[in-house]
Amino acid sequence: MRLINLLPLVLSLLPLISSKSYCPPKPACEEEQAGIWNEFVDELYIKKNVSLAFTTHIDSSYIQHNPFAPSGRQIAIDALTTIWPTLNSTIMHNGFSNNTGFLHYRGDGGGPYPQAIMDIFRFDGTCIMEHWDVYQSWSPNFTNPRALF
């Protein structure tokens, strides 16, 4: 095979090769953690690059607290890679405090009505170790006139 034929493959792998990994965990102050958190949010929720976001920011022994999803980084990557790019996320609130990143967002595309979603991730130093989520679906039959968002 000629070297020139490998160029597209090498170029497609360059982001993975050159990306910095934050796992295994290394010591980090809260300001550094908040910066890493915002990189993760950008990669996963804005750019929708599941594989890069998880392999760069999430520990291989990732603990998932959602009762419908098993733990493990690769399991999450496999589950999210096909569906995540089809969902629209509108970030409502984003914060980081005390080793914990949280994101409240509007999710569209997973059903007939939007959902209010809260994702919470626990850090150990530079690395994300655990995840919790809470969902609330909108319904046309709600009696409370306040919107979810």
Coordinates of C-alpha atoms in Angstrom, one line a residue:
M1 CA 0.0 0.0 0.0
R2 CA 1.4 3.4 -0.9
L3 CA 2.0 5.9 1.9
I4 CA -0.3 8.5 0.2
N5 CA -3.2 6.0 0.5
L6 CA -2.8 6.1 4.3
L7 CA -3.0 9.8 4.6
P8 CA -6.8 10.0 5.0
L9 CA -6.7 7.4 7.7
V10 CA -3.9 9.2 9.6
L11 CA -5.6 12.5 9.3
S12 CA -8.9 11.0 10.6
L13 CA -7.1 9.6 13.7
L14 CA -5.1 12.8 14.4
P15 CA -7.6 14.2 16.9
L16 CA -7.5 11.0 18.9
I17 CA -3.7 10.7 18.8
S18 CA -3.1 14.3 19.8
S19 CA -5.8 14.6 22.4
K20 CA -4.7 15.0 26.0
S21 CA -6.2 12.4 28.4
Y22 CA -7.2 13.5 31.9
C23 CA -7.4 9.9 33.2
P24 CA -6.1 8.2 35.2
P25 CA -6.7 11.0 37.7
K26 CA -4.0 13.5 38.6
P27 CA -4.3 16.2 41.3
A28 CA -6.1 19.4 40.2
C29 CA -7.4 22.5 41.9
E30 CA -11.1 23.4 41.5
E31 CA -10.3 26.0 38.8
E32 CA -8.4 23.4 36.8
Q33 CA -11.3 20.9 37.2
A34 CA -13.8 23.6 36.1
G35 CA -11.8 24.1 32.9
I36 CA -11.6 20.4 32.3
W37 CA -15.4 20.2 32.9
N38 CA -16.1 22.9 30.3
E39 CA -13.9 21.1 27.8
F40 CA -15.9 17.9 28.4
V41 CA -19.3 19.8 28.1
D42 CA -18.1 21.4 24.8
E43 CA -16.9 18.0 23.3
L44 CA -19.9 16.0 24.4
Y45 CA -22.9 18.4 24.4
I46 CA -21.9 20.9 21.7
K47 CA -19.6 19.0 19.3
K48 CA -21.3 15.6 20.1
N49 CA -18.1 13.7 19.9
V50 CA -19.0 10.9 22.3
S51 CA -15.8 8.8 21.8
L52 CA -13.4 11.7 22.2
A53 CA -15.2 13.2 25.2
F54 CA -15.3 9.9 27.1
T55 CA -11.8 8.6 26.3
T56 CA -10.3 12.0 27.2
H57 CA -12.3 12.8 30.3
I58 CA -13.8 9.7 31.8
D59 CA -12.2 6.9 33.8
S60 CA -12.3 3.4 32.3
S61 CA -14.0 2.2 35.6
Y62 CA -16.8 4.9 35.2
I63 CA -19.6 4.4 37.6
Q64 CA -23.1 5.0 36.2
H65 CA -26.0 5.5 38.7
N66 CA -28.8 5.4 36.1
P67 CA -30.7 2.2 36.8
F68 CA -31.2 1.6 33.1
A69 CA -27.5 1.8 32.1
P70 CA -24.6 -0.3 33.2
S71 CA -21.3 1.1 34.4
G72 CA -18.2 1.3 32.3
R73 CA -16.7 3.9 30.0
Q74 CA -16.8 1.7 26.8
I75 CA -20.4 0.6 27.5
A76 CA -21.4 4.2 27.7
I77 CA -19.5 5.0 24.5
D78 CA -21.2 2.1 22.7
A79 CA -24.6 3.1 23.9
L80 CA -24.4 6.8 23.2
T81 CA -22.4 6.9 19.9
T82 CA -25.5 6.0 17.7
I83 CA -28.2 8.0 19.5
W84 CA -26.3 11.1 20.9
P85 CA -25.7 12.9 17.6
T86 CA -29.4 12.7 16.8
L87 CA -30.5 14.5 20.0
N88 CA -30.6 18.3 20.3
S89 CA -29.4 19.7 23.6
T90 CA -30.0 23.3 24.7
I91 CA -27.9 24.1 27.8
M92 CA -29.8 26.0 30.4
H93 CA -27.4 25.9 33.4
N94 CA -23.8 24.8 33.7
G95 CA -21.8 24.7 36.9
F96 CA -18.9 23.3 38.8
S97 CA -18.3 23.1 42.5
N98 CA -16.7 20.7 45.0
N99 CA -15.4 18.1 42.5
T100 CA -18.8 18.1 40.8
G101 CA -19.9 19.3 37.4
F102 CA -23.6 19.7 36.6
L103 CA -25.5 20.5 33.5
H104 CA -29.3 21.3 33.2
Y105 CA -30.4 21.2 29.6
R106 CA -33.4 20.8 27.3
G107 CA -33.3 17.6 25.3
D108 CA -35.2 17.3 22.1
G109 CA -35.4 14.3 19.8
G110 CA -35.8 11.5 22.2
G111 CA -39.6 11.5 22.0
P112 CA -42.6 13.7 21.1
Y113 CA -42.0 16.2 23.8
P114 CA -38.9 17.9 25.2
Q115 CA -37.2 16.8 28.4
A116 CA -35.6 18.7 31.2
I117 CA -32.4 16.8 32.0
M118 CA -29.8 17.2 34.8
D119 CA -26.5 15.4 34.4
I120 CA -24.2 15.4 37.4
F121 CA -20.6 14.1 37.1
R122 CA -18.1 13.6 40.0
F123 CA -14.4 14.2 39.5
D124 CA -11.4 12.7 41.2
G125 CA -8.7 15.3 40.4
T126 CA -8.6 15.7 36.6
C127 CA -10.8 12.7 35.8
I128 CA -14.6 12.1 35.7
M129 CA -15.4 9.0 37.8
E130 CA -19.2 8.9 38.3
H131 CA -22.5 10.1 36.7
W132 CA -26.1 10.6 37.9
D133 CA -29.0 11.9 35.8
V134 CA -32.5 13.1 36.3
Y135 CA -35.1 13.4 33.6
Q136 CA -38.5 15.2 33.5
S137 CA -40.7 15.1 30.4
W138 CA -43.0 17.8 29.3
S139 CA -46.6 17.0 28.8
P140 CA -49.5 18.9 27.3
N141 CA -51.6 17.8 30.3
F142 CA -49.5 19.5 33.0
T143 CA -51.5 21.7 35.4
N144 CA -48.6 23.9 36.4
P145 CA -48.4 26.8 34.0
R146 CA -44.6 27.3 34.6
A147 CA -42.4 25.9 31.9
L148 CA -39.7 23.3 32.5
F149 CA -37.1 25.7 31.2

